[in-house]
Amino acid sequence: MAKGYWASIYRVISDPEKLAAYNKLAGPAVRAGGGRLLSRDGRVATREAGIAERAVLIEFDSFEQAVAAYESEAYQEALAVLADGVERDFRIVEGID
C-alpha cells in the first residue's frame, strides 16, 4: 500500500503566537492519526520558483490515513487555532508503491 504524505510550505507567518498554539495541538493530533514528522525547519535549498520558508513533511502509512488525520476532530481544532496566522501551501499526496 502506498504511503500518504502531508507537504506544507509556509509562504507567510503573520502571527507566530497562533503558529505556536497550533503546533501544541497539531503535534499530538498528527501522532494520534499515525503521522510521523520527517522534516521541519531544516536546511532548505530552493530552486525554480521555490521559497526559503518553513517546510514540513509528515508521513502516514497510507493516503487514506493521511486524509483521515487531516479530517480528525483533533486536527481541525488545531486548524481553528491557526486560523489566519499563516499562509501556506498544504497538500496531501499519495506516495509511490
PDB file of C-alpha atoms in Angstrom:
ATOM      1  CA  MET A   1       0.000   0.000   0.000  1.00  0.00           C
ATOM      2  CA  ALA A   2       1.314   3.436  -0.935  1.00  0.00           C
ATOM      3  CA  LYS A   3       2.095   5.821   1.897  1.00  0.00           C
ATOM      4  CA  GLY A   4       0.461   9.198   2.314  1.00  0.00           C
ATOM      5  CA  TYR A   5       2.220  12.492   2.979  1.00  0.00           C
ATOM      6  CA  TRP A   6       1.353  15.942   4.206  1.00  0.00           C
ATOM      7  CA  ALA A   7       3.513  18.540   2.480  1.00  0.00           C
ATOM      8  CA  SER A   8       3.224  22.059   3.818  1.00  0.00           C
ATOM      9  CA  ILE A   9       5.155  25.160   2.748  1.00  0.00           C
ATOM     10  CA  TYR A  10       4.606  28.274   4.816  1.00  0.00           C
ATOM     11  CA  ARG A  11       4.630  31.274   2.486  1.00  0.00           C
ATOM     12  CA  VAL A  12       3.926  33.833   5.231  1.00  0.00           C
ATOM     13  CA  ILE A  13       3.854  33.535   9.023  1.00  0.00           C
ATOM     14  CA  SER A  14       1.900  36.611  10.090  1.00  0.00           C
ATOM     15  CA  ASP A  15       1.165  35.532  13.678  1.00  0.00           C
ATOM     16  CA  PRO A  16       3.904  33.441  15.342  1.00  0.00           C
ATOM     17  CA  GLU A  17       1.782  33.092  18.501  1.00  0.00           C
ATOM     18  CA  LYS A  18      -1.034  31.418  16.551  1.00  0.00           C
ATOM     19  CA  LEU A  19       1.526  29.131  14.920  1.00  0.00           C
ATOM     20  CA  ALA A  20       2.938  28.177  18.337  1.00  0.00           C
ATOM     21  CA  ALA A  21      -0.566  27.425  19.659  1.00  0.00           C
ATOM     22  CA  TYR A  22      -1.291  25.366  16.526  1.00  0.00           C
ATOM     23  CA  ASN A  23       1.950  23.392  16.954  1.00  0.00           C
ATOM     24  CA  LYS A  24       0.984  22.418  20.515  1.00  0.00           C
ATOM     25  CA  LEU A  25      -2.286  20.936  19.282  1.00  0.00           C
ATOM     26  CA  ALA A  26      -1.228  19.691  15.852  1.00  0.00           C
ATOM     27  CA  GLY A  27       1.701  17.548  17.018  1.00  0.00           C
ATOM     28  CA  PRO A  28      -0.404  15.268  19.229  1.00  0.00           C
ATOM     29  CA  ALA A  29      -3.222  15.212  16.652  1.00  0.00           C
ATOM     30  CA  VAL A  30      -0.823  14.126  13.901  1.00  0.00           C
ATOM     31  CA  ARG A  31       0.761  11.424  16.069  1.00  0.00           C
ATOM     32  CA  ALA A  32      -2.704  10.165  17.125  1.00  0.00           C
ATOM     33  CA  GLY A  33      -3.568   9.901  13.427  1.00  0.00           C
ATOM     34  CA  GLY A  34      -0.483   7.782  12.753  1.00  0.00           C
ATOM     35  CA  GLY A  35       1.696  10.553  11.291  1.00  0.00           C
ATOM     36  CA  ARG A  36       5.474  10.709  11.575  1.00  0.00           C
ATOM     37  CA  LEU A  37       7.283  14.011  11.244  1.00  0.00           C
ATOM     38  CA  LEU A  38      10.035  13.645   8.616  1.00  0.00           C
ATOM     39  CA  SER A  39      11.192  17.238   8.211  1.00  0.00           C
ATOM     40  CA  ARG A  40      10.552  20.657   9.739  1.00  0.00           C
ATOM     41  CA  ASP A  41      12.580  23.850   9.797  1.00  0.00           C
ATOM     42  CA  GLY A  42      15.710  22.185   8.441  1.00  0.00           C
ATOM     43  CA  ARG A  43      18.011  23.484   5.765  1.00  0.00           C
ATOM     44  CA  VAL A  44      16.298  24.434   2.528  1.00  0.00           C
ATOM     45  CA  ALA A  45      17.895  24.806  -0.903  1.00  0.00           C
ATOM     46  CA  THR A  46      15.338  26.460  -3.155  1.00  0.00           C
ATOM     47  CA  ARG A  47      15.202  26.011  -6.905  1.00  0.00           C
ATOM     48  CA  GLU A  48      12.997  27.322  -9.688  1.00  0.00           C
ATOM     49  CA  ALA A  49      10.014  29.093  -8.059  1.00  0.00           C
ATOM     50  CA  GLY A  50      10.772  27.771  -4.551  1.00  0.00           C
ATOM     51  CA  ILE A  51      10.741  29.914  -1.446  1.00  0.00           C
ATOM     52  CA  ALA A  52      13.080  29.537   1.519  1.00  0.00           C
ATOM     53  CA  GLU A  53      10.373  29.380   4.165  1.00  0.00           C
ATOM     54  CA  ARG A  54       9.291  26.826   6.693  1.00  0.00           C
ATOM     55  CA  ALA A  55       8.675  23.430   5.110  1.00  0.00           C
ATOM     56  CA  VAL A  56       7.047  20.469   6.888  1.00  0.00           C
ATOM     57  CA  LEU A  57       6.792  16.871   5.642  1.00  0.00           C
ATOM     58  CA  ILE A  58       4.770  14.234   7.506  1.00  0.00           C
ATOM     59  CA  GLU A  59       4.440  10.561   6.533  1.00  0.00           C
ATOM     60  CA  PHE A  60       1.454   8.251   7.086  1.00  0.00           C
ATOM     61  CA  ASP A  61       1.114   4.537   6.374  1.00  0.00           C
ATOM     62  CA  SER A  62      -1.474   5.266   3.661  1.00  0.00           C
ATOM     63  CA  PHE A  63      -3.091   8.109   1.747  1.00  0.00           C
ATOM     64  CA  GLU A  64      -6.403   7.302   3.439  1.00  0.00           C
ATOM     65  CA  GLN A  65      -4.784   7.585   6.869  1.00  0.00           C
ATOM     66  CA  ALA A  66      -3.341  10.984   5.912  1.00  0.00           C
ATOM     67  CA  VAL A  67      -6.758  12.253   4.815  1.00  0.00           C
ATOM     68  CA  ALA A  68      -8.444  10.874   7.950  1.00  0.00           C
ATOM     69  CA  ALA A  69      -5.853  12.541  10.198  1.00  0.00           C
ATOM     70  CA  TYR A  70      -6.477  15.888   8.489  1.00  0.00           C
ATOM     71  CA  GLU A  71     -10.226  15.494   8.895  1.00  0.00           C
ATOM     72  CA  SER A  72      -9.984  14.378  12.539  1.00  0.00           C
ATOM     73  CA  GLU A  73     -11.603  16.458  15.248  1.00  0.00           C
ATOM     74  CA  ALA A  74      -8.251  16.977  16.988  1.00  0.00           C
ATOM     75  CA  TYR A  75      -6.531  18.321  13.871  1.00  0.00           C
ATOM     76  CA  GLN A  76      -9.491  20.511  12.955  1.00  0.00           C
ATOM     77  CA  GLU A  77      -9.222  22.045  16.437  1.00  0.00           C
ATOM     78  CA  ALA A  78      -5.558  22.828  15.715  1.00  0.00           C
ATOM     79  CA  LEU A  79      -6.510  24.436  12.389  1.00  0.00           C
ATOM     80  CA  ALA A  80      -9.103  26.609  14.112  1.00  0.00           C
ATOM     81  CA  VAL A  81      -6.402  27.942  16.436  1.00  0.00           C
ATOM     82  CA  LEU A  82      -4.089  28.620  13.479  1.00  0.00           C
ATOM     83  CA  ALA A  83      -6.856  30.449  11.587  1.00  0.00           C
ATOM     84  CA  ASP A  84      -5.326  33.352   9.642  1.00  0.00           C
ATOM     85  CA  GLY A  85      -1.948  33.185  11.391  1.00  0.00           C
ATOM     86  CA  VAL A  86      -0.185  31.800   8.317  1.00  0.00           C
ATOM     87  CA  GLU A  87      -0.475  31.496   4.574  1.00  0.00           C
ATOM     88  CA  ARG A  88       0.664  28.067   3.454  1.00  0.00           C
ATOM     89  CA  ASP A  89       0.541  25.645   0.577  1.00  0.00           C
ATOM     90  CA  PHE A  90      -0.765  22.416   2.129  1.00  0.00           C
ATOM     91  CA  ARG A  91      -1.166  19.176   0.202  1.00  0.00           C
ATOM     92  CA  ILE A  92      -1.960  15.568   0.952  1.00  0.00           C
ATOM     93  CA  VAL A  93      -0.207  13.381  -1.593  1.00  0.00           C
ATOM     94  CA  GLU A  94      -0.003   9.670  -2.252  1.00  0.00           C
ATOM     95  CA  GLY A  95       3.416   8.090  -2.342  1.00  0.00           C
ATOM     96  CA  ILE A  96       4.629   5.648  -4.931  1.00  0.00           C
ATOM     97  CA  ASP A  97       4.296   1.971  -4.034  1.00  0.00           C
TER      98      ASP A  97
END
